[in-house]
């Protein structure tokens, strides 16, 4: 049962999230669904992967989100010569103390921006595995806790581009959601020329929320109620990816947990203290698609992981308020936010 304090927390959440959203949208023109997904991942204690071609504002989105919150921020430019110790830190021998002293790496920040993460070698990419999942770093047998809140916002170019290394499955599974910004509309691009033509709007961006506020909002998201039927619905969606004939690798149990956490955050952002099947449906593509591996035949048929997830949404019965099932979900419901790629199906391989 939701108490008065819980309701007050959700009220504060929507007000604070609205301030952050307006702050980020002052920099990112014409992409409200992408900004909302970023906030959803932040409040769900996840990490965000932004994949798209160069020049569409991937790094700008990550910086705008970081600057809108008064917290520690570090940016890592991933290059082929980047070492794992550059990310996690290294122990250096102190001549005066006659002992090793740990020098923290760039990962020790509340919001870490990993720019072009797939331009580094897989060995360097794997340095993020422990920190993203366990929120700690282990060096020479000693574990160091990362600050709270902690979020990795990574950008990557499509794997078809030169000089990129595809992220391994274990790395992709650590990201709660993947989003593609896409090209702006003509009106938004024209407005961007007016706003960005003189100075960068990031220069005037001021924090509108404190790190302590985000921690409280995350705690409020945890109180969102999820009915048994909605939890079972999420499990059925993820389970369907493991037996689909067009996929050689389905979503993991971690994906189910991420899908439910993101749905709770999405519900809280709308001011609800309970989760609906609509919240799960709206987030299924960005949370699940990047974890799936299509078969060779599916790739020859230009079947993308996003298309498979939409097909599963279409076939899986949606629970009703009384615990039964209704007709399968349509591919798109008017008024429901749609996240993920903006390109037409089949325009890019998964």
GROMACS .gro file of N, CA and C in nm, residues 72-78 82-90 102-114 127-128 131 137 146-147 150-152:
model
  114
   72UNK      N    1   2.928   1.474  -0.982
   72UNK     CA    2   3.059   1.457  -1.045
   72UNK      C    3   3.042   1.391  -1.180
   73UNK      N    4   3.115   1.442  -1.279
   73UNK     CA    5   3.106   1.394  -1.416
   73UNK      C    6   3.246   1.371  -1.470
   74UNK      N    7   3.267   1.259  -1.535
   74UNK     CA    8   3.393   1.230  -1.604
   74UNK      C    9   3.362   1.184  -1.746
   75UNK      N   10   3.446   1.225  -1.837
   75UNK     CA   11   3.431   1.185  -1.977
   75UNK      C   12   3.552   1.104  -2.019
   76UNK      N   13   3.527   0.990  -2.082
   76UNK     CA   14   3.633   0.903  -2.130
   76UNK      C   15   3.622   0.894  -2.281
   77UNK      N   16   3.726   0.934  -2.350
   77UNK     CA   17   3.730   0.918  -2.496
   77UNK      C   18   3.795   0.785  -2.528
   78UNK      N   19   3.715   0.691  -2.575
   78UNK     CA   20   3.765   0.557  -2.603
   78UNK      C   21   3.840   0.558  -2.736
   82UNK      N   22   4.365   0.306  -2.561
   82UNK     CA   23   4.321   0.324  -2.423
   82UNK      C   24   4.340   0.195  -2.345
   83UNK      N   25   4.393   0.206  -2.223
   83UNK     CA   26   4.421   0.090  -2.139
   83UNK      C   27   4.312   0.073  -2.033
   84UNK      N   28   4.290  -0.050  -1.986
   84UNK     CA   29   4.191  -0.070  -1.879
   84UNK      C   30   4.222   0.011  -1.754
   85UNK      N   31   4.350   0.026  -1.721
   85UNK     CA   32   4.387   0.104  -1.602
   85UNK      C   33   4.353   0.251  -1.616
   86UNK      N   34   4.343   0.301  -1.738
   86UNK     CA   35   4.301   0.439  -1.758
   86UNK      C   36   4.156   0.460  -1.713
   87UNK      N   37   4.079   0.353  -1.712
   87UNK     CA   38   3.938   0.361  -1.672
   87UNK      C   39   3.923   0.333  -1.523
   88UNK      N   40   3.979   0.222  -1.477
   88UNK     CA   41   3.956   0.179  -1.339
   88UNK      C   42   4.051   0.244  -1.240
   89UNK      N   43   4.172   0.276  -1.283
   89UNK     CA   44   4.272   0.328  -1.191
   89UNK      C   45   4.388   0.231  -1.178
   90UNK      N   46   4.488   0.272  -1.102
   90UNK     CA   47   4.609   0.192  -1.090
   90UNK      C   48   4.673   0.216  -0.954
  102UNK      N   49   4.653   0.384  -0.426
  102UNK     CA   50   4.559   0.368  -0.537
  102UNK      C   51   4.523   0.503  -0.595
  103UNK      N   52   4.539   0.517  -0.726
  103UNK     CA   53   4.500   0.637  -0.799
  103UNK      C   54   4.374   0.606  -0.877
  104UNK      N   55   4.258   0.662  -0.836
  104UNK     CA   56   4.132   0.630  -0.903
  104UNK      C   57   4.133   0.671  -1.050
  105UNK      N   58   4.066   0.592  -1.132
  105UNK     CA   59   4.053   0.624  -1.274
  105UNK      C   60   3.929   0.706  -1.301
  106UNK      N   61   3.900   0.722  -1.428
  106UNK     CA   62   3.788   0.808  -1.468
  106UNK      C   63   3.653   0.749  -1.434
  107UNK      N   64   3.648   0.620  -1.399
  107UNK     CA   65   3.520   0.557  -1.369
  107UNK      C   66   3.465   0.606  -1.236
  108UNK      N   67   3.547   0.668  -1.153
  108UNK     CA   68   3.503   0.711  -1.021
  108UNK      C   69   3.434   0.847  -1.031
  109UNK      N   70   3.315   0.845  -1.084
  109UNK     CA   71   3.230   0.963  -1.095
  109UNK      C   72   3.086   0.916  -1.092
  110UNK      N   73   2.994   1.009  -1.066
  110UNK     CA   74   2.853   0.971  -1.058
  110UNK      C   75   2.791   0.953  -1.196
  111UNK      N   76   2.833   1.031  -1.291
  111UNK     CA   77   2.791   1.011  -1.430
  111UNK      C   78   2.917   1.003  -1.515
  112UNK      N   79   2.935   0.891  -1.581
  112UNK     CA   80   3.052   0.866  -1.664
  112UNK      C   81   3.007   0.864  -1.810
  113UNK      N   82   3.069   0.950  -1.890
  113UNK     CA   83   3.038   0.957  -2.033
  113UNK      C   84   3.146   0.881  -2.109
  114UNK      N   85   3.110   0.771  -2.169
  114UNK     CA   86   3.202   0.693  -2.250
  114UNK      C   87   3.179   0.723  -2.396
  127UNK      N   88   3.680  -0.359  -1.899
  127UNK     CA   89   3.709  -0.293  -1.772
  127UNK      C   90   3.584  -0.233  -1.709
  128UNK      N   91   3.480  -0.215  -1.789
  128UNK     CA   92   3.356  -0.158  -1.739
  128UNK      C   93   3.260  -0.261  -1.681
  131UNK      N   94   3.224  -0.262  -1.284
  131UNK     CA   95   3.173  -0.134  -1.232
  131UNK      C   96   3.027  -0.113  -1.269
  137UNK      N   97   3.496  -0.134  -0.811
  137UNK     CA   98   3.615  -0.165  -0.890
  137UNK      C   99   3.712  -0.241  -0.800
  146UNK      N  100   3.187   0.263  -0.587
  146UNK     CA  101   3.164   0.377  -0.673
  146UNK      C  102   3.057   0.467  -0.611
  147UNK      N  103   3.057   0.595  -0.644
  147UNK     CA  104   2.961   0.688  -0.581
  147UNK      C  105   2.818   0.657  -0.621
  150UNK      N  106   2.514   0.628  -0.973
  150UNK     CA  107   2.619   0.596  -1.070
  150UNK      C  108   2.553   0.554  -1.199
  151UNK      N  109   2.593   0.619  -1.309
  151UNK     CA  110   2.535   0.588  -1.440
  151UNK      C  111   2.640   0.605  -1.547
  152UNK      N  112   2.647   0.509  -1.637
  152UNK     CA  113   2.734   0.516  -1.753
  152UNK      C  114   2.649   0.548  -1.875
   0.00000   0.00000   0.00000
